[in-house]
mmCIF file of C-alpha atoms (C1' of nucleotides) in Angstrom:
data_model
loop_
_atom_site.group_PDB
_atom_site.id
_atom_site.type_symbol
_atom_site.label_atom_id
_atom_site.label_comp_id
_atom_site.label_asym_id
_atom_site.label_seq_id
_atom_site.Cartn_x
_atom_site.Cartn_y
_atom_site.Cartn_z
ATOM 1 C CA MET A 1 -2.979 5.811 19.807
ATOM 2 C CA GLY A 2 0.054 3.755 19.329
ATOM 3 C CA ARG A 3 0.276 0.100 19.914
ATOM 4 C CA SER A 4 1.595 -0.840 23.289
ATOM 5 C CA PRO A 5 5.084 -2.228 23.180
ATOM 6 C CA CYS A 6 5.558 -5.923 23.466
ATOM 7 C CA CYS A 7 7.424 -5.452 26.690
ATOM 8 C CA GLU A 8 5.504 -3.183 28.990
ATOM 9 C CA LYS A 9 8.062 -3.595 31.675
ATOM 10 C CA VAL A 10 10.688 -0.970 31.678
ATOM 11 C CA GLY A 11 14.195 -1.975 32.437
ATOM 12 C CA LEU A 12 14.235 -4.960 30.153
ATOM 13 C CA LYS A 13 17.515 -5.270 28.377
ATOM 14 C CA LYS A 14 17.759 -4.680 24.668
ATOM 15 C CA GLY A 15 20.506 -4.894 22.159
ATOM 16 C CA PRO A 16 23.136 -7.540 21.593
ATOM 17 C CA TRP A 17 23.050 -10.656 23.676
ATOM 18 C CA THR A 18 25.934 -11.469 25.956
ATOM 19 C CA PRO A 19 27.412 -14.971 26.168
ATOM 20 C CA GLU A 20 26.011 -15.230 29.667
ATOM 21 C CA GLU A 21 22.517 -14.477 28.454
ATOM 22 C CA ASP A 22 22.907 -16.962 25.656
ATOM 23 C CA GLN A 23 23.999 -19.573 28.116
ATOM 24 C CA LYS A 24 21.033 -18.926 30.381
ATOM 25 C CA LEU A 25 18.601 -19.144 27.520
ATOM 26 C CA LEU A 26 20.214 -22.247 26.104
ATOM 27 C CA ALA A 27 20.318 -23.990 29.422
ATOM 28 C CA TYR A 28 16.715 -23.220 30.174
ATOM 29 C CA ILE A 29 15.388 -24.324 26.799
ATOM 30 C CA GLU A 30 17.449 -27.461 26.797
ATOM 31 C CA GLU A 31 16.005 -28.402 30.124
ATOM 32 C CA HIS A 32 12.450 -27.177 29.875
ATOM 33 C CA GLY A 33 11.788 -26.321 26.289
ATOM 34 C CA HIS A 34 10.751 -22.805 25.450
ATOM 35 C CA GLY A 35 7.093 -23.212 26.324
ATOM 36 C CA CYS A 36 5.445 -19.839 26.650
ATOM 37 C CA TRP A 37 7.899 -17.299 25.398
ATOM 38 C CA ARG A 38 6.413 -14.517 27.417
ATOM 39 C CA ALA A 39 6.936 -16.385 30.618
ATOM 40 C CA LEU A 40 10.349 -17.716 29.695
ATOM 41 C CA PRO A 41 12.588 -14.760 30.568
ATOM 42 C CA ALA A 42 11.519 -14.660 34.188
ATOM 43 C CA LYS A 43 11.901 -18.397 34.551
ATOM 44 C CA ALA A 44 15.278 -18.346 32.862
ATOM 45 C CA GLY A 45 16.475 -15.389 34.848
ATOM 46 C CA LEU A 46 16.778 -13.103 31.885
ATOM 47 C CA GLN A 47 16.062 -9.402 31.784
ATOM 48 C CA ARG A 48 14.671 -9.727 28.299
ATOM 49 C CA CYS A 49 11.251 -9.810 26.803
ATOM 50 C CA GLY A 50 9.930 -13.086 25.498
ATOM 51 C CA LYS A 51 10.013 -11.845 21.987
ATOM 52 C CA SER A 52 13.673 -11.089 22.195
ATOM 53 C CA CYS A 53 14.312 -14.541 23.633
ATOM 54 C CA ARG A 54 12.363 -16.219 20.894
ATOM 55 C CA LEU A 55 14.242 -14.280 18.248
ATOM 56 C CA ARG A 56 17.567 -15.068 19.786
ATOM 57 C CA TRP A 57 16.714 -18.717 19.939
ATOM 58 C CA THR A 58 15.243 -19.084 16.470
ATOM 59 C CA ASN A 59 17.840 -16.992 14.725
ATOM 60 C CA TYR A 60 20.975 -17.831 16.573
ATOM 61 C CA LEU A 61 20.975 -20.340 19.382
ATOM 62 C CA ARG A 62 18.960 -23.141 17.857
ATOM 63 C CA PRO A 63 21.288 -26.111 17.481
ATOM 64 C CA ASP A 64 20.152 -26.968 13.966
ATOM 65 C CA ILE A 65 21.230 -23.704 12.463
ATOM 66 C CA LYS A 66 23.767 -23.704 9.729
ATOM 67 C CA ARG A 67 25.875 -20.610 9.593
ATOM 68 C CA GLY A 68 28.311 -19.302 7.123
ATOM 69 C CA LYS A 69 28.383 -18.720 3.441
ATOM 70 C CA PHE A 70 25.456 -19.759 1.329
ATOM 71 C CA SER A 71 26.165 -22.448 -1.176
ATOM 72 C CA ILE A 72 25.398 -22.077 -4.848
ATOM 73 C CA GLN A 73 22.559 -24.488 -4.468
ATOM 74 C CA GLU A 74 21.144 -22.467 -1.619
ATOM 75 C CA GLU A 75 21.395 -19.295 -3.658
ATOM 76 C CA GLN A 76 19.611 -20.947 -6.523
ATOM 77 C CA THR A 77 16.901 -22.161 -4.253
ATOM 78 C CA ILE A 78 16.438 -18.756 -2.699
ATOM 79 C CA ILE A 79 16.184 -17.031 -6.029
ATOM 80 C CA GLN A 80 13.834 -19.557 -7.472
ATOM 81 C CA LEU A 81 11.651 -19.646 -4.427
ATOM 82 C CA HIS A 82 11.653 -15.887 -4.234
ATOM 83 C CA ALA A 83 10.397 -15.791 -7.780
ATOM 84 C CA LEU A 84 7.596 -18.008 -6.629
ATOM 85 C CA LEU A 85 6.827 -16.781 -3.189
ATOM 86 C CA GLY A 86 8.067 -13.235 -3.040
ATOM 87 C CA ASN A 87 9.264 -11.912 0.288
ATOM 88 C CA ARG A 88 7.794 -14.759 2.235
ATOM 89 C CA TRP A 89 10.991 -15.511 3.982
ATOM 90 C CA SER A 90 9.650 -18.004 6.409
ATOM 91 C CA ALA A 91 8.155 -20.009 3.579
ATOM 92 C CA ILE A 92 11.434 -19.858 1.724
ATOM 93 C CA ALA A 93 13.290 -20.848 4.850
ATOM 94 C CA THR A 94 11.271 -24.011 5.164
ATOM 95 C CA HIS A 95 12.886 -25.160 1.955
ATOM 96 C CA LEU A 96 16.372 -24.335 3.089
ATOM 97 C CA PRO A 97 17.288 -26.647 5.902
ATOM 98 C CA LYS A 98 19.129 -25.071 8.773
ATOM 99 C CA ARG A 99 18.761 -21.558 7.470
ATOM 100 C CA THR A 100 16.628 -18.995 9.227
ATOM 101 C CA ASP A 101 14.242 -16.665 7.553
ATOM 102 C CA ASN A 102 16.178 -13.754 8.976
ATOM 103 C CA GLU A 103 19.399 -15.003 7.496
ATOM 104 C CA ILE A 104 17.809 -15.606 4.132
ATOM 105 C CA LYS A 105 16.205 -12.200 4.200
ATOM 106 C CA ASN A 106 19.495 -10.565 5.022
ATOM 107 C CA TYR A 107 21.297 -12.504 2.361
ATOM 108 C CA TRP A 108 18.733 -11.580 -0.203
ATOM 109 C CA ASN A 109 18.864 -7.918 0.674
ATOM 110 C CA THR A 110 22.614 -7.667 0.854
ATOM 111 C CA HIS A 111 23.693 -10.020 -1.912
ATOM 112 C CA LEU A 112 21.154 -11.509 -4.214
ATOM 113 C CA LYS A 113 18.966 -8.497 -4.738
ATOM 114 C CA LYS A 114 21.911 -6.394 -5.716
ATOM 115 C CA ARG A 115 23.239 -9.087 -7.937
ATOM 116 C CA LEU A 116 19.986 -9.381 -9.813
ATOM 117 C CA ALA A 117 19.681 -5.631 -10.112
ATOM 118 C CA LYS A 118 23.159 -5.420 -11.473
ATOM 119 C CA MET A 119 22.202 -7.943 -14.086
ATOM 120 C CA GLY A 120 19.271 -5.846 -15.127
ATOM 121 C CA ILE A 121 16.750 -8.090 -13.500
ATOM 122 C CA ASP A 122 14.091 -6.599 -11.364
ATOM 123 C CA PRO A 123 14.477 -8.357 -8.020
ATOM 124 C CA LEU A 124 10.804 -7.912 -7.351
ATOM 125 C CA THR A 125 9.451 -9.396 -10.517
ATOM 126 C CA HIS A 126 12.446 -11.451 -11.566
ATOM 127 C CA LYS A 127 12.037 -10.072 -15.022
ATOM 128 C CA PRO A 128 14.410 -7.924 -16.998
ATOM 129 C CA LYS A 129 14.082 -4.258 -16.404
ATOM 130 C CA SER A 130 12.636 -2.688 -19.503
ATOM 131 C CA ASP A 131 14.632 0.472 -19.045
ATOM 132 C CA ALA A 132 17.810 -1.517 -19.207
ATOM 133 C CA LEU A 133 17.243 -2.594 -22.764
ATOM 134 C CA SER A 134 18.947 -1.099 -25.729
ATOM 135 C CA PRO A 135 16.969 1.484 -27.667
ATOM 136 C CA ALA A 136 16.178 -1.016 -30.338
ATOM 137 C CA ALA A 137 15.135 -3.541 -27.837
ATOM 138 C CA ALA A 138 13.233 -0.886 -26.026
ATOM 139 C CA ALA A 139 11.422 -0.166 -29.229
ATOM 140 C CA SER A 140 10.122 -3.653 -29.173
ATOM 141 C CA ASP A 141 9.307 -3.323 -25.556
ATOM 142 C CA HIS A 142 5.741 -2.520 -26.226
ATOM 143 C CA SER A 143 5.108 -5.670 -28.151
ATOM 144 C CA LYS A 144 6.931 -7.622 -25.531
ATOM 145 C CA THR A 145 4.844 -5.999 -22.868
ATOM 146 C CA VAL A 146 1.715 -6.875 -24.728
ATOM 147 C CA ALA A 147 2.942 -10.380 -25.119
ATOM 148 C CA ASN A 148 3.771 -10.500 -21.481
ATOM 149 C CA LEU A 149 0.440 -9.137 -20.469
ATOM 150 C CA SER A 150 -1.322 -11.699 -22.520
ATOM 151 C CA HIS A 151 0.407 -14.347 -20.499
ATOM 152 C CA ILE A 152 0.289 -12.837 -17.065
ATOM 153 C CA ALA A 153 -2.781 -14.769 -16.121
ATOM 154 C CA GLN A 154 -1.152 -17.954 -17.246
ATOM 155 C CA TRP A 155 1.991 -17.180 -15.363
ATOM 156 C CA GLU A 156 0.008 -16.370 -12.314
ATOM 157 C CA SER A 157 -1.838 -19.623 -12.657
ATOM 158 C CA ALA A 158 1.415 -21.425 -12.864
ATOM 159 C CA ARG A 159 2.690 -19.526 -9.907
ATOM 160 C CA LEU A 160 -0.343 -20.249 -7.819
ATOM 161 C CA GLU A 161 -0.307 -23.833 -8.819
ATOM 162 C CA ALA A 162 3.304 -24.157 -7.836
ATOM 163 C CA GLU A 163 2.671 -22.348 -4.638
ATOM 164 C CA ALA A 164 -0.102 -24.731 -3.824
ATOM 165 C CA ARG A 165 2.289 -27.534 -4.467
ATOM 166 C CA LEU A 166 4.717 -25.986 -2.113
ATOM 167 C CA ALA A 167 2.129 -25.808 0.543
ATOM 168 C CA ARG A 168 0.911 -29.322 -0.010
ATOM 169 C CA GLU A 169 4.066 -31.143 -0.660
ATOM 170 C CA SER A 170 6.736 -30.847 1.898
ATOM 171 C CA LYS A 171 8.748 -33.175 -0.227
ATOM 172 C CA LEU A 172 9.179 -30.476 -2.800
ATOM 173 C CA ARG A 173 12.167 -29.246 -0.932
ATOM 174 C CA ALA A 174 13.945 -32.431 -1.642
ATOM 175 C CA VAL A 175 12.758 -32.348 -5.210
ATOM 176 C CA ALA A 176 13.854 -28.791 -5.713
ATOM 177 C CA ALA A 177 17.133 -29.366 -4.025
ATOM 178 C CA THR A 178 17.724 -32.363 -6.163
ATOM 179 C CA ALA A 179 16.708 -30.555 -9.254
ATOM 180 C CA THR A 180 18.941 -27.624 -8.606
ATOM 181 C CA ALA A 181 21.825 -29.295 -6.956
ATOM 182 C CA THR A 182 22.372 -32.194 -9.234
ATOM 183 C CA ALA A 183 22.205 -32.977 -12.864
ATOM 184 C CA THR A 184 20.129 -36.019 -12.424
ATOM 185 C CA ALA A 185 16.751 -34.568 -11.827
ATOM 186 C CA THR A 186 13.993 -36.826 -12.809
ATOM 187 C CA ALA A 187 11.231 -35.980 -15.152
ATOM 188 C CA ALA A 188 8.868 -35.814 -12.240
ATOM 189 C CA SER A 189 10.925 -33.301 -10.388
ATOM 190 C CA ALA A 190 11.395 -31.280 -13.489
ATOM 191 C CA ARG A 191 7.675 -31.214 -13.952
ATOM 192 C CA THR A 192 7.245 -30.021 -10.436
ATOM 193 C CA MET A 193 9.631 -27.175 -11.017
ATOM 194 C CA LEU A 194 8.298 -26.132 -14.364
ATOM 195 C CA PRO A 195 5.825 -23.515 -13.263
ATOM 196 C CA LEU A 196 8.530 -21.785 -11.341
ATOM 197 C CA LEU A 197 11.180 -22.239 -13.899
ATOM 198 C CA GLY A 198 8.903 -21.169 -16.633
ATOM 199 C CA HIS A 199 9.040 -17.801 -15.021
ATOM 200 C CA TYR A 200 12.706 -17.708 -15.813
ATOM 201 C CA HIS A 201 12.040 -19.248 -19.146
ATOM 202 C CA SER A 202 10.338 -16.004 -19.931
ATOM 203 C CA PHE A 203 13.328 -14.056 -18.790
ATOM 204 C CA TRP A 204 15.916 -15.991 -20.636
ATOM 205 C CA GLN A 205 14.193 -15.351 -23.866
ATOM 206 C CA VAL A 206 14.632 -11.672 -23.418
ATOM 207 C CA LYS A 207 17.795 -10.069 -24.454
ATOM 208 C CA PRO A 208 19.663 -9.273 -21.328
ATOM 209 C CA THR A 209 20.902 -5.958 -20.166
ATOM 210 C CA GLY A 210 23.459 -4.368 -22.336
ATOM 211 C CA ALA A 211 23.364 -7.143 -24.826
ATOM 212 C CA ALA A 212 25.276 -6.400 -27.948
ATOM 213 C CA GLY A 213 22.997 -8.069 -30.407
ATOM 214 C CA PRO A 214 21.918 -6.535 -33.658
ATOM 215 C CA SER A 215 19.667 -3.592 -33.403
ATOM 216 C CA GLY A 216 16.080 -4.269 -34.086
ATOM 217 C CA SER A 217 16.259 -7.554 -32.380
ATOM 218 C CA THR A 218 12.939 -8.690 -31.287
ATOM 219 C CA VAL A 219 12.066 -11.133 -28.725
ATOM 220 C CA ASP A 220 9.487 -13.648 -29.480
ATOM 221 C CA LEU A 221 7.979 -14.531 -26.236
ATOM 222 C CA GLU A 222 6.472 -17.802 -26.979
ATOM 223 C CA SER A 223 3.464 -18.837 -25.077
ATOM 224 C CA PRO A 224 4.178 -20.336 -21.750
ATOM 225 C CA THR A 225 1.113 -22.423 -22.108
ATOM 226 C CA SER A 226 3.230 -25.420 -22.667
ATOM 227 C CA THR A 227 4.546 -25.179 -19.187
ATOM 228 C CA LEU A 228 1.056 -25.598 -17.963
ATOM 229 C CA SER A 229 0.047 -28.438 -20.172
ATOM 230 C CA PHE A 230 2.105 -30.997 -18.515
ATOM 231 C CA SER A 231 0.121 -33.934 -19.631
ATOM 232 C CA GLU A 232 0.389 -33.090 -23.278
ATOM 233 C CA ASN A 233 3.685 -31.374 -23.450
ATOM 234 C CA LEU A 234 5.699 -32.408 -20.536
ATOM 235 C CA PHE A 235 8.848 -30.638 -21.492
ATOM 236 C CA PRO A 236 8.153 -27.739 -23.709
ATOM 237 C CA PRO A 237 10.760 -26.466 -26.073
ATOM 238 C CA ILE A 238 13.010 -24.148 -24.262
ATOM 239 C CA THR A 239 15.518 -21.816 -25.704
ATOM 240 C CA ILE A 240 19.090 -21.955 -24.660
ATOM 241 C CA PHE A 241 21.095 -18.826 -24.631
ATOM 242 C CA GLU A 242 24.764 -18.760 -24.343
ATOM 243 C CA GLY A 243 26.242 -15.508 -23.354
ATOM 244 C CA SER A 244 29.642 -14.448 -24.385
ATOM 245 C CA ASN A 245 31.536 -11.244 -24.417
ATOM 246 C CA GLY A 246 31.546 -11.149 -28.135
ATOM 247 C CA SER A 247 34.948 -12.596 -28.593
ATOM 248 C CA GLY A 248 33.488 -15.869 -29.644
ATOM 249 C CA SER A 249 35.248 -17.698 -26.960
ATOM 250 C CA GLY A 250 35.290 -17.809 -23.286
ATOM 251 C CA SER A 251 31.618 -18.329 -23.118
ATOM 252 C CA ILE A 252 30.928 -16.137 -20.227
ATOM 253 C CA LEU A 253 27.381 -16.594 -19.264
ATOM 254 C CA GLU A 254 26.633 -13.430 -17.556
ATOM 255 C CA GLY A 255 23.702 -11.178 -17.285
ATOM 256 C CA GLU A 256 25.217 -7.927 -18.269
ATOM 257 C CA ALA A 257 26.984 -6.699 -21.279
ATOM 258 C CA ALA A 258 26.886 -10.085 -22.787
ATOM 259 C CA GLU A 259 26.126 -11.141 -26.249
ATOM 260 C CA TRP A 260 23.701 -13.920 -26.324
ATOM 261 C CA LYS A 261 23.335 -16.654 -28.807
ATOM 262 C CA CYS A 262 20.561 -19.075 -29.165
ATOM 263 C CA LEU A 263 21.860 -22.550 -28.809
ATOM 264 C CA SER A 264 18.770 -24.599 -28.585
ATOM 265 C CA LYS A 265 19.405 -26.850 -31.505
ATOM 266 C CA GLN A 266 19.287 -30.075 -29.702
ATOM 267 C CA PRO A 267 19.183 -31.481 -26.266
ATOM 268 C CA TYR A 268 22.089 -30.740 -24.103
ATOM 269 C CA GLN A 269 23.593 -32.482 -21.294
ATOM 270 C CA MET A 270 22.676 -31.249 -17.911
ATOM 271 C CA PHE A 271 25.947 -30.723 -16.261
ATOM 272 C CA ASP A 272 26.649 -31.295 -12.732
ATOM 273 C CA THR A 273 26.542 -28.109 -10.767
ATOM 274 C CA GLY A 274 29.373 -29.059 -8.568
ATOM 275 C CA PHE A 275 31.550 -26.955 -10.678
ATOM 276 C CA SER A 276 34.664 -25.427 -9.481
ATOM 277 C CA ARG A 277 34.845 -21.722 -9.209
ATOM 278 C CA ASP A 278 37.377 -21.543 -11.936
ATOM 279 C CA GLY A 279 34.643 -21.965 -14.464
ATOM 280 C CA THR A 280 35.785 -25.263 -15.814
ATOM 281 C CA TRP A 281 32.323 -26.622 -15.931
ATOM 282 C CA LEU A 282 31.177 -23.760 -18.016
ATOM 283 C CA GLN A 283 33.846 -24.358 -20.551
ATOM 284 C CA GLU A 284 32.584 -27.823 -20.788
ATOM 285 C CA TYR A 285 29.080 -26.634 -21.200
ATOM 286 C CA SER A 286 30.026 -24.215 -23.856
ATOM 287 C CA SER A 287 31.953 -26.715 -25.805
ATOM 288 C CA SER A 288 29.202 -29.218 -25.734
ATOM 289 C CA ALA A 289 26.624 -26.674 -26.583
ATOM 290 C CA VAL A 290 28.464 -25.400 -29.577
ATOM 291 C CA THR A 291 29.397 -28.713 -30.981
ATOM 292 C CA GLY A 292 26.265 -30.451 -29.976
ATOM 293 C CA SER A 293 28.354 -33.324 -28.934
ATOM 294 C CA SER A 294 26.982 -33.709 -25.520
ATOM 295 C CA SER A 295 25.554 -36.951 -24.535
ATOM 296 C CA CYS A 296 21.856 -36.658 -24.770
ATOM 297 C CA ALA A 297 21.511 -39.944 -23.054
ATOM 298 C CA ASP A 298 22.402 -38.149 -19.918
ATOM 299 C CA LEU A 299 19.258 -36.205 -20.153
ATOM 300 C CA GLY A 300 17.085 -38.972 -19.009
ATOM 301 C CA ALA A 301 13.570 -37.905 -19.571
ATOM 302 C CA GLY A 302 14.053 -34.603 -17.989
ATOM 303 C CA GLY A 303 14.212 -31.149 -19.326
ATOM 304 C CA PHE A 304 14.022 -28.092 -17.280
ATOM 305 C CA THR A 305 15.275 -24.648 -16.949
ATOM 306 C CA TYR A 306 18.268 -24.302 -14.828
ATOM 307 C CA LEU A 307 19.776 -21.204 -13.423
ATOM 308 C CA VAL A 308 23.233 -21.144 -12.083
ATOM 309 C CA LEU A 309 24.343 -18.380 -9.877
ATOM 310 C CA ASP A 310 27.976 -17.956 -9.378
ATOM 311 C CA ASN A 311 28.922 -18.052 -5.783
ATOM 312 C CA SER A 312 31.735 -15.667 -6.216
ATOM 313 C CA ASP A 313 31.415 -12.548 -4.162
ATOM 314 C CA ASP A 314 34.569 -10.877 -5.222
ATOM 315 C CA GLN A 315 32.737 -7.890 -6.523
ATOM 316 C CA ASN A 316 35.621 -5.654 -5.794
ATOM 317 C CA SER A 317 38.153 -7.622 -7.678
ATOM 318 C CA SER A 318 39.349 -6.242 -10.924
ATOM 319 C CA ASP A 319 37.908 -9.119 -12.832
ATOM 320 C CA GLY A 320 35.004 -9.552 -10.549
ATOM 321 C CA CYS A 321 31.454 -10.230 -11.258
ATOM 322 C CA GLY A 322 29.031 -7.954 -12.923
ATOM 323 C CA ASP A 323 29.640 -5.214 -15.330
ATOM 324 C CA SER A 324 33.352 -5.653 -15.503
ATOM 325 C CA ASN A 325 32.856 -8.776 -17.485
ATOM 326 C CA SER A 326 32.401 -7.044 -20.750
ATOM 327 C CA ALA A 327 35.934 -5.819 -20.617
ATOM 328 C CA ASN A 328 37.759 -8.789 -19.395
ATOM 329 C CA GLY A 329 38.429 -10.388 -22.685
ATOM 330 C CA GLY A 330 36.041 -13.172 -22.158
ATOM 331 C CA SER A 331 38.376 -15.254 -20.179
ATOM 332 C CA SER A 332 36.405 -17.458 -17.946
ATOM 333 C CA ASN A 333 38.938 -20.124 -17.797
ATOM 334 C CA GLY A 334 39.632 -19.463 -14.213
ATOM 335 C CA GLU A 335 43.130 -18.277 -14.669
ATOM 336 C CA GLY A 336 43.967 -15.888 -11.946
ATOM 337 C CA GLY A 337 41.684 -17.285 -9.368
ATOM 338 C CA GLU A 338 38.159 -16.031 -9.067
ATOM 339 C CA ASN A 339 36.043 -16.606 -12.054
ATOM 340 C CA LYS A 340 33.982 -14.073 -13.842
ATOM 341 C CA ILE A 341 30.945 -16.086 -14.428
ATOM 342 C CA TYR A 342 27.960 -14.548 -12.901
ATOM 343 C CA TRP A 343 24.846 -16.031 -14.209
ATOM 344 C CA SER A 344 24.114 -18.666 -16.642
ATOM 345 C CA SER A 345 21.120 -20.374 -17.866
ATOM 346 C CA ILE A 346 21.402 -23.967 -18.687
ATOM 347 C CA LEU A 347 18.294 -25.103 -20.302
ATOM 348 C CA ASN A 348 18.060 -28.752 -20.702
ATOM 349 C CA LEU A 349 16.027 -29.758 -23.644
ATOM 350 C CA VAL A 350 14.173 -32.755 -24.678
ATOM 351 C CA ASN A 351 11.558 -31.724 -27.119
ATOM 352 C CA SER A 352 13.524 -29.022 -28.763
ATOM 353 C CA SER A 353 15.316 -30.587 -31.617
ATOM 354 C CA SER A 354 15.329 -27.923 -34.226
ATOM 355 C CA PRO A 355 17.041 -24.600 -34.571
ATOM 356 C CA SER A 356 13.658 -23.213 -35.376
ATOM 357 C CA ASP A 357 12.950 -23.431 -31.745
ATOM 358 C CA CYS A 358 15.131 -20.430 -31.344
ATOM 359 C CA PRO A 359 13.198 -17.240 -31.258
ATOM 360 C CA SER A 360 14.304 -14.534 -33.593
ATOM 361 C CA VAL A 361 16.536 -12.825 -31.148
ATOM 362 C CA PHE A 362 19.465 -12.453 -33.447
ATOM 363 C "C1'" DA B 1 46.081 7.943 12.401
ATOM 364 C "C1'" DA B 2 41.740 9.849 11.424
ATOM 365 C "C1'" DC B 3 37.840 9.981 8.891
ATOM 366 C "C1'" DG B 4 34.252 8.611 5.555
ATOM 367 C "C1'" DT B 5 31.706 5.156 3.285
ATOM 368 C "C1'" DG B 6 29.659 0.903 2.314
ATOM 369 C "C1'" DA B 7 28.601 -3.863 3.643
ATOM 370 C "C1'" DT B 8 26.938 -6.995 6.838
ATOM 371 C "C1'" DC B 9 23.836 -8.980 10.036
ATOM 372 C "C1'" DA B 10 21.835 -9.324 14.698
ATOM 373 C "C1'" DA B 11 18.154 -7.393 16.743
ATOM 374 C "C1'" DC B 12 14.117 -4.589 17.106
ATOM 375 C "C1'" DC B 13 9.490 -2.797 15.751
ATOM 376 C "C1'" DG B 14 5.038 -3.078 14.325
ATOM 377 C "C1'" DC B 15 1.805 -5.627 12.141
ATOM 378 C "C1'" DT B 16 -0.990 -9.856 11.124
ATOM 379 C "C1'" DC B 17 -2.526 -14.316 12.162
ATOM 380 C "C1'" DC B 18 -4.521 -17.624 15.006
ATOM 381 C "C1'" DG B 19 -6.282 -19.949 18.901
ATOM 382 C "C1'" DC B 20 -8.750 -19.477 23.057
ATOM 383 C "C1'" DC B 21 -12.355 -17.755 25.955
ATOM 384 C "C1'" DG C 1 -18.910 -13.033 16.726
ATOM 385 C "C1'" DG C 2 -15.697 -10.253 19.154
ATOM 386 C "C1'" DG C 3 -11.923 -9.363 22.271
ATOM 387 C "C1'" DC C 4 -7.589 -10.712 23.887
ATOM 388 C "C1'" DG C 5 -2.973 -12.483 24.065
ATOM 389 C "C1'" DG C 6 0.787 -15.141 22.190
ATOM 390 C "C1'" DA C 7 3.421 -16.322 18.287
ATOM 391 C "C1'" DG C 8 5.240 -15.449 13.981
ATOM 392 C "C1'" DC C 9 6.442 -12.634 10.070
ATOM 393 C "C1'" DG C 10 8.540 -9.034 7.238
ATOM 394 C "C1'" DG C 11 10.552 -4.448 7.159
ATOM 395 C "C1'" DT C 12 13.830 -1.677 9.151
ATOM 396 C "C1'" DT C 13 17.465 -0.090 12.164
ATOM 397 C "C1'" DG C 14 21.835 0.421 14.078
ATOM 398 C "C1'" DA C 15 26.235 -1.440 15.728
ATOM 399 C "C1'" DT C 16 30.243 -3.182 13.929
ATOM 400 C "C1'" DC C 17 33.689 -4.085 10.688
ATOM 401 C "C1'" DA C 18 36.423 -3.605 6.459
ATOM 402 C "C1'" DC C 19 38.271 -0.812 3.279
ATOM 403 C "C1'" DG C 20 39.612 3.344 0.871
ATOM 404 C "C1'" DT C 21 41.168 8.111 1.046
#
DNA sequence: AACGTGATCAACCGCTCCGCC
DNA sequence: GGGCGGAGCGGTTGATCACGT
């Protein structure tokens, strides 16, 4: 026996809303509030079911809805929160002001999920797909898996802890937004984000899809315990990877077909994320990372993992994002318009002061 | 111009949760 | 405690558009 439909009444209109219907709904809610959704359509003179009205209001007509393209910061937040919360769109939406869960869900399904998949990251687990590794890397997959398994409980603890924080602390949104949107995150905010970001910490220590590193490369998944022991080790050593296309220049940080170098020799400046789409900021990052000349004073006390997702959506362009990067000569200098930077990981270090912090990836 | 294909997103469907009686 | 109804959530659909052939 099937469930009875939400609208028993036949003859109720379905499908796209007309401007007239929108106007009726808007006018009624502005004057009376929505009250009981089920009773609203009749009162508002709409041939719709209450559910449809509620959906139309929450997803479209509400005055505090921001429409249009998602910003880089919003993308970052979605990805990071998705790593934490999974497909709990409404929970994610609470941390993205003026965005609806439906919009976030759609954006994830149509943009971000594909982007992650293209990078060799499982959108469900936010971990690299094992089948995307090179044979040599795949050979070490077992040990990595074992290593991963040994830490799953810890990761889950971190995840649950962070989730509890999310539930308890509405202010996290501001913290997360600050942490991801600016380069001036405080140590406290970084600490708040660590359980989540540690998840990506795990990822960034794994050779990415199509990486051109030496065969036999192994990945030393260091214990994430440090991310949990905040009191003793507030900012655990984190490994920085710089991705390039192998040309030694250009410094494309991109998930696919990139050669990755460990750069975690010393603290690096956390760069402002207000970068232009021509990739200028990344050049700056690269330069500083290689020379180690960045101003560590800018670090403050903070150190946290930072993921930057390029906002470019020119996937069809000849030099667009994704797998075309490996063949574009490494030019990320923005010449020719859209950049080619797709993903990067900027890991801001405090405690890591020795090259030995680098795992034996290469 | 016609057609096919893929992307996008508003809207729907069915389920769960929760409060009330 | 159990039934009921409303609200909310997440998965999915389908209309529309853009683009390529």
